[in-house]
Amino acid sequence: MMKKEIEKIGVFTSGGDAPGMNAAIRAVVRTAFHHRKEVFGIRRGYRGMIEGEFQKMGPRSVSNIIQRGGTILKTARSEEFFTKEGREKAYQSLKSHSIDALAAIGGDGTFRGALEFFEEFGIPAVGVPATIDNDLYGTDFTIGFDTAVNTALQSVDRIRDTAQSHDRIFLVEVMGRQAGFIGLAVGVSGGAEHILIPETKSDLDALCEEVRSWARKQKGSRIIIVSEGDELGGAAEIGRKIAEKMGIDYRVCVLGHTQRGGAPTAQDRILASLLGSVAVEALLDGETNVMVGEASRKVVRTPLRETWEKKKAIDERIVQLCGVLSG
Ligand code: F6P
């Protein structure tokens, strides 16, 4: 591996925000300071990189943020960066601040941008996985996932109270346009009767049959967790489809962006602190185009491209478990 001396690191958050991004920014800034390197925060992700929204950061600029949700650097989804002209502008902005490496905190869109940018302009980048969806290969968990699951779970527990009181069926929609990690985790930990996620086949007739069986079993509350990306549709649509077939009374609750906010859990803060720090160390080691992650309690580095090209498998044991435990 060719070693390149890094002096100024640019750190940014991009794509959907995730609780723990601030803890990751803090870890990047303070680890860089520890190694006597300079850090510039780039506001609003790639959009800010293009527009030159840079701020010099030091240990005090990241005080009092480890516990805060969202991202102090703000985030954006930039169309312009996905054009050659946009990337050229971003490169010129970085050059004018002598920024020679990037710590990119985000999900697959963030990493795709970083890789393309490196291939064109040679600015080394290391990715820090932060998305509530947990859909990146190369890390057991992404920063923000644990918090999002716990936030959704609190709501499901509350819904269970009212569902039980009225003997009602609830369809609760959680985030995950393409991935069911949140749905599965919330479903199992919330004792859901059924979980619909994009990774498994969803069958309306089979679901209706199951709904009938709950009546026979005299179940009170019945909760169906729906990942927003399920093939049968969102919670409202699926509720309508079941009602058309069987005329049930039901309620829908879409948890939406509540899952993205809030103070990060201890687990997310620890993961963010670890990965933010090792991202800087990876850059200083001369590493580029890798994401740092944690797998089986070990820090691992995975080529950026693999993080989205390889698919992280859902845990089949947990899928089976839900069927058994909803009995
Ligand atoms: O952060 C990931 C994610 O939460 C997806 O699960 C969801 O579909 C998407 O972002 C929605 O994000 P936005 O409203 O920012 O487009």
mmCIF file of C-alpha atoms and ligand atoms in Angstrom:
data_model
loop_
_atom_site.group_PDB
_atom_site.id
_atom_site.type_symbol
_atom_site.label_atom_id
_atom_site.label_comp_id
_atom_site.label_asym_id
_atom_site.label_seq_id
_atom_site.Cartn_x
_atom_site.Cartn_y
_atom_site.Cartn_z
ATOM 1 C CA MET A 1 0.000 0.000 0.000
ATOM 2 C CA MET A 2 1.438 3.397 -0.961
ATOM 3 C CA LYS A 3 1.704 5.680 2.060
ATOM 4 C CA LYS A 4 0.673 9.294 1.503
ATOM 5 C CA GLU A 5 1.319 11.934 4.144
ATOM 6 C CA ILE A 6 -2.037 13.434 5.120
ATOM 7 C CA GLU A 7 -2.137 16.878 6.734
ATOM 8 C CA LYS A 8 -5.712 18.168 6.374
ATOM 9 C CA ILE A 9 -8.766 15.992 6.623
ATOM 10 C CA GLY A 10 -12.213 17.072 5.484
ATOM 11 C CA VAL A 11 -15.090 15.496 7.399
ATOM 12 C CA PHE A 12 -18.701 15.526 6.244
ATOM 13 C CA THR A 13 -22.042 13.820 6.714
ATOM 14 C CA SER A 14 -24.224 13.021 3.740
ATOM 15 C CA GLY A 15 -27.498 11.273 2.850
ATOM 16 C CA GLY A 16 -30.144 10.603 5.515
ATOM 17 C CA ASP A 17 -29.044 11.710 8.970
ATOM 18 C CA ALA A 18 -28.594 9.075 11.649
ATOM 19 C CA PRO A 19 -28.300 9.353 15.439
ATOM 20 C CA GLY A 20 -24.621 9.016 16.308
ATOM 21 C CA MET A 21 -23.323 11.058 13.367
ATOM 22 C CA ASN A 22 -22.280 13.773 15.810
ATOM 23 C CA ALA A 23 -20.386 11.279 17.941
ATOM 24 C CA ALA A 24 -18.590 10.146 14.769
ATOM 25 C CA ILE A 25 -17.695 13.747 13.821
ATOM 26 C CA ARG A 26 -16.349 14.284 17.336
ATOM 27 C CA ALA A 27 -14.217 11.146 17.092
ATOM 28 C CA VAL A 28 -12.787 12.166 13.712
ATOM 29 C CA VAL A 29 -11.920 15.679 14.896
ATOM 30 C CA ARG A 30 -10.368 14.638 18.190
ATOM 31 C CA THR A 31 -8.427 11.692 16.759
ATOM 32 C CA ALA A 32 -7.012 13.935 14.048
ATOM 33 C CA PHE A 33 -6.062 16.497 16.717
ATOM 34 C CA HIS A 34 -4.393 13.720 18.717
ATOM 35 C CA HIS A 35 -2.236 12.977 15.658
ATOM 36 C CA ARG A 36 -1.599 16.722 15.104
ATOM 37 C CA LYS A 37 -3.573 16.856 11.881
ATOM 38 C CA GLU A 38 -5.940 19.615 10.829
ATOM 39 C CA VAL A 39 -9.637 19.044 10.234
ATOM 40 C CA PHE A 40 -12.143 20.989 8.192
ATOM 41 C CA GLY A 41 -15.842 20.308 8.616
ATOM 42 C CA ILE A 42 -17.695 20.396 5.313
ATOM 43 C CA ARG A 43 -21.287 21.493 5.783
ATOM 44 C CA ARG A 44 -24.232 19.949 3.899
ATOM 45 C CA GLY A 45 -22.288 17.000 2.469
ATOM 46 C CA TYR A 46 -21.363 17.073 -1.209
ATOM 47 C CA ARG A 47 -23.454 20.182 -1.788
ATOM 48 C CA GLY A 48 -21.319 22.112 0.687
ATOM 49 C CA MET A 49 -18.170 20.646 -0.824
ATOM 50 C CA ILE A 50 -19.191 22.130 -4.178
ATOM 51 C CA GLU A 51 -20.164 25.463 -2.656
ATOM 52 C CA GLY A 52 -17.097 25.719 -0.418
ATOM 53 C CA GLU A 53 -18.899 25.541 2.952
ATOM 54 C CA PHE A 54 -15.877 24.670 5.058
ATOM 55 C CA GLN A 55 -15.216 25.362 8.725
ATOM 56 C CA LYS A 56 -11.992 24.703 10.582
ATOM 57 C CA MET A 57 -12.621 22.404 13.523
ATOM 58 C CA GLY A 58 -10.735 21.703 16.704
ATOM 59 C CA PRO A 59 -11.423 19.737 19.878
ATOM 60 C CA ARG A 60 -13.661 22.504 21.278
ATOM 61 C CA SER A 61 -15.856 22.686 18.183
ATOM 62 C CA VAL A 62 -17.109 19.200 18.957
ATOM 63 C CA SER A 63 -17.786 19.731 22.666
ATOM 64 C CA ASN A 64 -21.219 18.788 23.937
ATOM 65 C CA ILE A 65 -22.367 16.952 20.803
ATOM 66 C CA ILE A 66 -21.842 13.264 21.614
ATOM 67 C CA GLN A 67 -25.398 13.051 23.003
ATOM 68 C CA ARG A 68 -27.137 14.974 20.227
ATOM 69 C CA GLY A 69 -29.140 13.470 17.363
ATOM 70 C CA GLY A 70 -28.949 14.826 13.803
ATOM 71 C CA THR A 71 -25.675 16.204 12.506
ATOM 72 C CA ILE A 72 -24.056 19.530 13.403
ATOM 73 C CA LEU A 73 -22.511 19.580 9.929
ATOM 74 C CA LYS A 74 -25.959 19.197 8.357
ATOM 75 C CA THR A 75 -26.585 16.868 5.469
ATOM 76 C CA ALA A 76 -28.006 16.956 1.976
ATOM 77 C CA ARG A 77 -28.563 14.806 -1.069
ATOM 78 C CA SER A 78 -26.719 16.562 -3.921
ATOM 79 C CA GLU A 79 -27.751 15.978 -7.524
ATOM 80 C CA GLU A 80 -24.954 18.254 -8.737
ATOM 81 C CA PHE A 81 -22.226 16.080 -7.281
ATOM 82 C CA PHE A 82 -23.401 13.293 -9.541
ATOM 83 C CA THR A 83 -22.349 15.398 -12.552
ATOM 84 C CA LYS A 84 -18.727 15.713 -13.703
ATOM 85 C CA GLU A 85 -18.935 19.537 -13.448
ATOM 86 C CA GLY A 86 -20.178 19.313 -9.874
ATOM 87 C CA ARG A 87 -17.306 17.060 -8.859
ATOM 88 C CA GLU A 88 -14.809 19.335 -10.608
ATOM 89 C CA LYS A 89 -16.118 22.292 -8.547
ATOM 90 C CA ALA A 90 -15.885 20.218 -5.364
ATOM 91 C CA TYR A 91 -12.295 19.314 -6.194
ATOM 92 C CA GLN A 92 -11.362 22.961 -6.722
ATOM 93 C CA SER A 93 -12.947 23.891 -3.365
ATOM 94 C CA LEU A 94 -11.009 21.184 -1.549
ATOM 95 C CA LYS A 95 -7.788 22.191 -3.299
ATOM 96 C CA SER A 96 -8.213 25.819 -2.306
ATOM 97 C CA HIS A 97 -8.287 24.688 1.353
ATOM 98 C CA SER A 98 -5.451 22.148 0.816
ATOM 99 C CA ILE A 99 -7.697 19.344 2.054
ATOM 100 C CA ASP A 100 -5.962 16.123 1.112
ATOM 101 C CA ALA A 101 -8.233 13.393 2.498
ATOM 102 C CA LEU A 102 -11.888 12.820 3.379
ATOM 103 C CA ALA A 103 -13.745 11.095 6.185
ATOM 104 C CA ALA A 104 -17.168 10.414 4.671
ATOM 105 C CA ILE A 105 -19.904 9.660 7.197
ATOM 106 C CA GLY A 106 -23.052 8.208 5.643
ATOM 107 C CA GLY A 107 -24.513 5.330 3.664
ATOM 108 C CA ASP A 108 -24.109 3.803 0.233
ATOM 109 C CA GLY A 109 -24.903 7.003 -1.714
ATOM 110 C CA THR A 110 -22.176 8.787 0.245
ATOM 111 C CA PHE A 111 -19.687 6.028 -0.477
ATOM 112 C CA ARG A 112 -20.532 5.833 -4.178
ATOM 113 C CA GLY A 113 -19.814 9.570 -4.428
ATOM 114 C CA ALA A 114 -16.523 9.230 -2.526
ATOM 115 C CA LEU A 115 -15.299 6.402 -4.735
ATOM 116 C CA GLU A 116 -16.172 8.159 -7.974
ATOM 117 C CA PHE A 117 -14.488 11.304 -6.683
ATOM 118 C CA PHE A 118 -11.312 9.385 -5.835
ATOM 119 C CA GLU A 119 -11.228 7.725 -9.243
ATOM 120 C CA GLU A 120 -11.391 11.124 -10.959
ATOM 121 C CA PHE A 121 -9.380 13.353 -8.661
ATOM 122 C CA GLY A 122 -7.352 11.057 -6.399
ATOM 123 C CA ILE A 123 -8.585 12.452 -3.061
ATOM 124 C CA PRO A 124 -8.384 9.514 -0.620
ATOM 125 C CA ALA A 125 -11.540 8.786 1.336
ATOM 126 C CA VAL A 126 -12.484 6.473 4.167
ATOM 127 C CA GLY A 127 -16.142 5.740 4.860
ATOM 128 C CA VAL A 128 -17.809 5.657 8.273
ATOM 129 C CA PRO A 129 -21.083 3.687 8.076
ATOM 130 C CA ALA A 130 -23.964 5.781 9.382
ATOM 131 C CA THR A 131 -27.524 5.064 8.332
ATOM 132 C CA ILE A 132 -30.481 3.879 10.338
ATOM 133 C CA ASP A 133 -31.150 1.246 7.657
ATOM 134 C CA ASN A 134 -28.136 -0.964 8.586
ATOM 135 C CA ASP A 135 -27.937 -1.998 4.944
ATOM 136 C CA LEU A 136 -24.179 -1.842 4.372
ATOM 137 C CA TYR A 137 -22.033 -4.896 3.831
ATOM 138 C CA GLY A 138 -18.849 -4.891 5.930
ATOM 139 C CA THR A 139 -20.193 -4.035 9.351
ATOM 140 C CA ASP A 140 -22.575 -5.891 11.649
ATOM 141 C CA PHE A 141 -24.256 -2.614 12.565
ATOM 142 C CA THR A 142 -24.308 0.873 11.122
ATOM 143 C CA ILE A 143 -24.320 3.968 13.323
ATOM 144 C CA GLY A 144 -27.914 5.012 14.055
ATOM 145 C CA PHE A 145 -29.553 1.628 13.626
ATOM 146 C CA ASP A 146 -29.717 0.755 17.312
ATOM 147 C CA THR A 147 -31.218 4.130 18.202
ATOM 148 C CA ALA A 148 -33.803 3.952 15.411
ATOM 149 C CA VAL A 149 -34.845 0.467 16.489
ATOM 150 C CA ASN A 150 -35.225 1.533 20.119
ATOM 151 C CA THR A 151 -37.167 4.651 19.142
ATOM 152 C CA ALA A 152 -39.566 2.612 17.020
ATOM 153 C CA LEU A 153 -39.835 -0.007 19.736
ATOM 154 C CA GLN A 154 -41.006 2.562 22.293
ATOM 155 C CA SER A 155 -43.852 3.458 19.952
ATOM 156 C CA VAL A 156 -44.735 -0.173 19.316
ATOM 157 C CA ASP A 157 -44.905 -0.820 23.068
ATOM 158 C CA ARG A 158 -47.337 2.094 23.425
ATOM 159 C CA ILE A 159 -49.393 0.943 20.482
ATOM 160 C CA ARG A 160 -49.566 -2.493 22.095
ATOM 161 C CA ASP A 161 -51.299 -0.968 25.146
ATOM 162 C CA THR A 162 -54.071 0.636 23.135
ATOM 163 C CA ALA A 163 -54.319 -2.328 20.743
ATOM 164 C CA GLN A 164 -54.730 -4.695 23.671
ATOM 165 C CA SER A 165 -57.394 -2.487 25.267
ATOM 166 C CA HIS A 166 -59.495 -2.466 22.095
ATOM 167 C CA ASP A 167 -58.600 -5.958 20.839
ATOM 168 C CA ARG A 168 -57.392 -4.277 17.678
ATOM 169 C CA ILE A 169 -55.147 -5.047 14.746
ATOM 170 C CA PHE A 170 -52.457 -2.436 14.110
ATOM 171 C CA LEU A 171 -50.215 -2.110 11.103
ATOM 172 C CA VAL A 172 -47.090 -0.196 12.087
ATOM 173 C CA GLU A 173 -44.857 1.069 9.308
ATOM 174 C CA VAL A 174 -41.157 1.466 9.948
ATOM 175 C CA MET A 175 -38.422 2.861 7.703
ATOM 176 C CA GLY A 176 -36.408 0.789 5.291
ATOM 177 C CA ARG A 177 -37.069 1.515 1.650
ATOM 178 C CA GLN A 178 -34.880 -1.321 0.489
ATOM 179 C CA ALA A 179 -33.921 -3.132 3.647
ATOM 180 C CA GLY A 180 -35.829 -4.860 6.411
ATOM 181 C CA PHE A 181 -33.256 -4.727 9.211
ATOM 182 C CA ILE A 182 -35.278 -2.190 11.199
ATOM 183 C CA GLY A 183 -38.531 -4.059 10.561
ATOM 184 C CA LEU A 184 -37.099 -7.358 11.693
ATOM 185 C CA ALA A 185 -35.441 -5.998 14.817
ATOM 186 C CA VAL A 186 -38.482 -3.961 15.861
ATOM 187 C CA GLY A 187 -40.822 -6.829 15.075
ATOM 188 C CA VAL A 188 -39.015 -9.409 17.143
ATOM 189 C CA SER A 189 -38.241 -7.109 20.067
ATOM 190 C CA GLY A 190 -41.809 -5.747 20.046
ATOM 191 C CA GLY A 191 -43.385 -9.211 19.972
ATOM 192 C CA ALA A 192 -45.087 -8.543 16.649
ATOM 193 C CA GLU A 193 -47.535 -11.104 15.306
ATOM 194 C CA HIS A 194 -46.234 -10.662 11.758
ATOM 195 C CA ILE A 195 -43.319 -8.873 10.049
ATOM 196 C CA LEU A 196 -43.277 -7.809 6.403
ATOM 197 C CA ILE A 197 -39.841 -6.944 5.009
ATOM 198 C CA PRO A 198 -38.483 -6.518 1.481
ATOM 199 C CA GLU A 199 -36.055 -9.461 1.786
ATOM 200 C CA THR A 200 -38.745 -12.104 2.248
ATOM 201 C CA LYS A 201 -41.688 -13.055 0.039
ATOM 202 C CA SER A 202 -44.913 -11.399 1.206
ATOM 203 C CA ASP A 203 -48.135 -13.187 0.371
ATOM 204 C CA LEU A 204 -51.456 -11.458 0.991
ATOM 205 C CA ASP A 205 -53.516 -14.667 1.107
ATOM 206 C CA ALA A 206 -51.143 -16.277 3.595
ATOM 207 C CA LEU A 207 -51.252 -13.112 5.706
ATOM 208 C CA CYS A 208 -55.087 -13.130 5.689
ATOM 209 C CA GLU A 209 -55.049 -16.777 6.730
ATOM 210 C CA GLU A 210 -52.788 -15.850 9.622
ATOM 211 C CA VAL A 211 -55.062 -12.990 10.630
ATOM 212 C CA ARG A 212 -57.962 -15.485 10.781
ATOM 213 C CA SER A 213 -55.880 -17.798 12.956
ATOM 214 C CA TRP A 214 -55.311 -14.974 15.470
ATOM 215 C CA ALA A 215 -59.073 -14.667 15.911
ATOM 216 C CA ARG A 216 -59.316 -18.406 16.565
ATOM 217 C CA LYS A 217 -56.503 -18.100 19.115
ATOM 218 C CA GLN A 218 -58.429 -15.242 20.779
ATOM 219 C CA LYS A 219 -55.504 -12.874 20.574
ATOM 220 C CA GLY A 220 -56.167 -9.369 21.864
ATOM 221 C CA SER A 221 -53.595 -6.978 20.406
ATOM 222 C CA ARG A 222 -52.230 -7.981 17.020
ATOM 223 C CA ILE A 223 -49.365 -6.030 15.549
ATOM 224 C CA ILE A 224 -48.085 -6.291 12.003
ATOM 225 C CA ILE A 225 -44.776 -4.538 11.382
ATOM 226 C CA VAL A 226 -44.407 -3.325 7.805
ATOM 227 C CA SER A 227 -41.114 -2.150 6.311
ATOM 228 C CA GLU A 228 -41.927 0.770 4.020
ATOM 229 C CA GLY A 229 -40.302 -1.090 1.098
ATOM 230 C CA ASP A 230 -42.392 -4.245 1.331
ATOM 231 C CA GLU A 231 -43.634 -5.625 -1.977
ATOM 232 C CA LEU A 232 -47.296 -5.556 -0.812
ATOM 233 C CA GLY A 233 -47.063 -1.784 -0.177
ATOM 234 C CA GLY A 234 -46.978 0.467 2.863
ATOM 235 C CA ALA A 235 -48.984 -0.151 6.050
ATOM 236 C CA ALA A 236 -52.034 1.820 4.834
ATOM 237 C CA GLU A 237 -52.183 -0.036 1.542
ATOM 238 C CA ILE A 238 -51.754 -3.446 3.131
ATOM 239 C CA GLY A 239 -54.408 -2.636 5.736
ATOM 240 C CA ARG A 240 -56.812 -1.738 2.924
ATOM 241 C CA LYS A 241 -55.998 -4.937 1.048
ATOM 242 C CA ILE A 242 -56.635 -7.127 4.096
ATOM 243 C CA ALA A 243 -59.858 -5.268 4.916
ATOM 244 C CA GLU A 244 -61.111 -5.699 1.339
ATOM 245 C CA LYS A 245 -60.643 -9.444 1.649
ATOM 246 C CA MET A 246 -61.879 -9.940 5.197
ATOM 247 C CA GLY A 247 -63.621 -6.788 6.401
ATOM 248 C CA ILE A 248 -61.515 -6.331 9.527
ATOM 249 C CA ASP A 249 -61.329 -3.244 11.715
ATOM 250 C CA TYR A 250 -57.740 -2.030 11.933
ATOM 251 C CA ARG A 251 -55.571 1.019 12.580
ATOM 252 C CA VAL A 252 -52.380 2.220 10.913
ATOM 253 C CA CYS A 253 -49.424 4.041 12.441
ATOM 254 C CA VAL A 254 -46.556 5.276 10.261
ATOM 255 C CA LEU A 255 -43.547 6.011 12.452
ATOM 256 C CA GLY A 256 -41.693 7.824 9.653
ATOM 257 C CA HIS A 257 -38.960 10.307 10.470
ATOM 258 C CA THR A 258 -39.395 10.032 14.241
ATOM 259 C CA GLN A 259 -37.031 7.073 13.776
ATOM 260 C CA ARG A 260 -34.255 9.298 12.467
ATOM 261 C CA GLY A 261 -34.096 11.740 15.365
ATOM 262 C CA GLY A 262 -33.310 11.626 19.060
ATOM 263 C CA ALA A 263 -30.294 11.104 21.256
ATOM 264 C CA PRO A 264 -28.138 8.164 20.177
ATOM 265 C CA THR A 265 -28.092 5.086 22.391
ATOM 266 C CA ALA A 266 -24.897 4.140 24.238
ATOM 267 C CA GLN A 267 -24.293 1.431 21.643
ATOM 268 C CA ASP A 268 -24.449 3.929 18.769
ATOM 269 C CA ARG A 269 -22.215 6.417 20.588
ATOM 270 C CA ILE A 270 -19.603 3.729 21.224
ATOM 271 C CA LEU A 271 -19.731 2.463 17.636
ATOM 272 C CA ALA A 272 -19.498 6.017 16.271
ATOM 273 C CA SER A 273 -16.587 6.863 18.576
ATOM 274 C CA LEU A 274 -14.707 3.731 17.544
ATOM 275 C CA LEU A 275 -15.338 3.976 13.812
ATOM 276 C CA GLY A 276 -14.788 7.740 13.582
ATOM 277 C CA SER A 277 -11.445 7.256 15.253
ATOM 278 C CA VAL A 278 -10.303 4.269 13.198
ATOM 279 C CA ALA A 279 -11.338 6.078 10.010
ATOM 280 C CA VAL A 280 -8.709 8.738 10.741
ATOM 281 C CA GLU A 281 -6.152 6.079 11.577
ATOM 282 C CA ALA A 282 -6.931 4.283 8.309
ATOM 283 C CA LEU A 283 -6.392 7.508 6.362
ATOM 284 C CA LEU A 284 -3.102 8.151 8.156
ATOM 285 C CA ASP A 285 -2.062 4.567 7.335
ATOM 286 C CA GLY A 286 -2.419 5.513 3.669
ATOM 287 C CA GLU A 287 -5.636 3.573 3.232
ATOM 288 C CA THR A 288 -8.233 4.775 0.755
ATOM 289 C CA ASN A 289 -11.599 3.703 -0.636
ATOM 290 C CA VAL A 290 -12.451 1.538 2.315
ATOM 291 C CA MET A 291 -15.237 1.658 4.843
ATOM 292 C CA VAL A 292 -14.316 0.947 8.430
ATOM 293 C CA GLY A 293 -16.765 -1.304 10.209
ATOM 294 C CA GLU A 294 -17.120 -3.671 13.095
ATOM 295 C CA ALA A 295 -17.808 -7.347 12.404
ATOM 296 C CA SER A 296 -17.827 -10.032 15.090
ATOM 297 C CA ARG A 297 -16.366 -7.457 17.493
ATOM 298 C CA LYS A 298 -13.352 -6.764 15.297
ATOM 299 C CA VAL A 299 -12.617 -3.614 13.343
ATOM 300 C CA VAL A 300 -12.549 -4.422 9.647
ATOM 301 C CA ARG A 301 -11.880 -2.435 6.488
ATOM 302 C CA THR A 302 -14.000 -3.237 3.438
ATOM 303 C CA PRO A 303 -13.476 -1.818 -0.079
ATOM 304 C CA LEU A 304 -16.119 0.875 -0.569
ATOM 305 C CA ARG A 305 -17.542 -0.772 -3.673
ATOM 306 C CA GLU A 306 -18.230 -4.006 -1.775
ATOM 307 C CA THR A 307 -20.295 -2.179 0.828
ATOM 308 C CA TRP A 308 -23.130 -1.760 -1.646
ATOM 309 C CA GLU A 309 -22.347 -4.440 -4.238
ATOM 310 C CA LYS A 310 -22.353 -7.263 -1.709
ATOM 311 C CA LYS A 311 -25.585 -7.784 0.146
ATOM 312 C CA LYS A 312 -25.695 -8.029 3.906
ATOM 313 C CA ALA A 313 -27.950 -10.953 4.701
ATOM 314 C CA ILE A 314 -30.779 -10.683 7.184
ATOM 315 C CA ASP A 315 -30.710 -13.154 10.034
ATOM 316 C CA GLU A 316 -32.916 -16.042 8.922
ATOM 317 C CA ARG A 317 -33.045 -17.432 12.484
ATOM 318 C CA ILE A 318 -34.805 -14.257 13.620
ATOM 319 C CA VAL A 319 -37.256 -14.450 10.709
ATOM 320 C CA GLN A 320 -38.182 -18.012 11.727
ATOM 321 C CA LEU A 321 -38.324 -17.048 15.378
ATOM 322 C CA CYS A 322 -41.061 -14.496 14.833
ATOM 323 C CA GLY A 323 -43.347 -17.168 13.344
ATOM 324 C CA VAL A 324 -42.795 -19.436 16.338
ATOM 325 C CA LEU A 325 -43.061 -16.816 19.077
ATOM 326 C CA SER A 326 -46.166 -15.078 17.769
ATOM 327 C CA GLY A 327 -48.115 -18.289 18.616
HETATM 328 O O1 F6P B 1 -31.996 7.071 6.204
HETATM 329 C C1 F6P B 1 -32.502 6.025 5.439
HETATM 330 C C2 F6P B 1 -33.935 6.245 5.181
HETATM 331 O O2 F6P B 1 -34.433 6.498 6.442
HETATM 332 C C3 F6P B 1 -34.791 5.195 4.521
HETATM 333 O O3 F6P B 1 -35.188 4.129 5.326
HETATM 334 C C4 F6P B 1 -35.958 6.032 4.050
HETATM 335 O O4 F6P B 1 -36.646 5.428 3.041
HETATM 336 C C5 F6P B 1 -35.285 7.267 3.594
HETATM 337 O O5 F6P B 1 -34.116 7.387 4.379
HETATM 338 C C6 F6P B 1 -36.104 8.498 3.641
HETATM 339 O O6 F6P B 1 -35.296 9.622 3.668
HETATM 340 P P1 F6P B 1 -35.651 11.080 3.141
HETATM 341 O O7 F6P B 1 -36.970 11.438 3.690
HETATM 342 O O8 F6P B 1 -34.539 11.897 3.688
HETATM 343 O O9 F6P B 1 -35.636 10.991 1.658
#
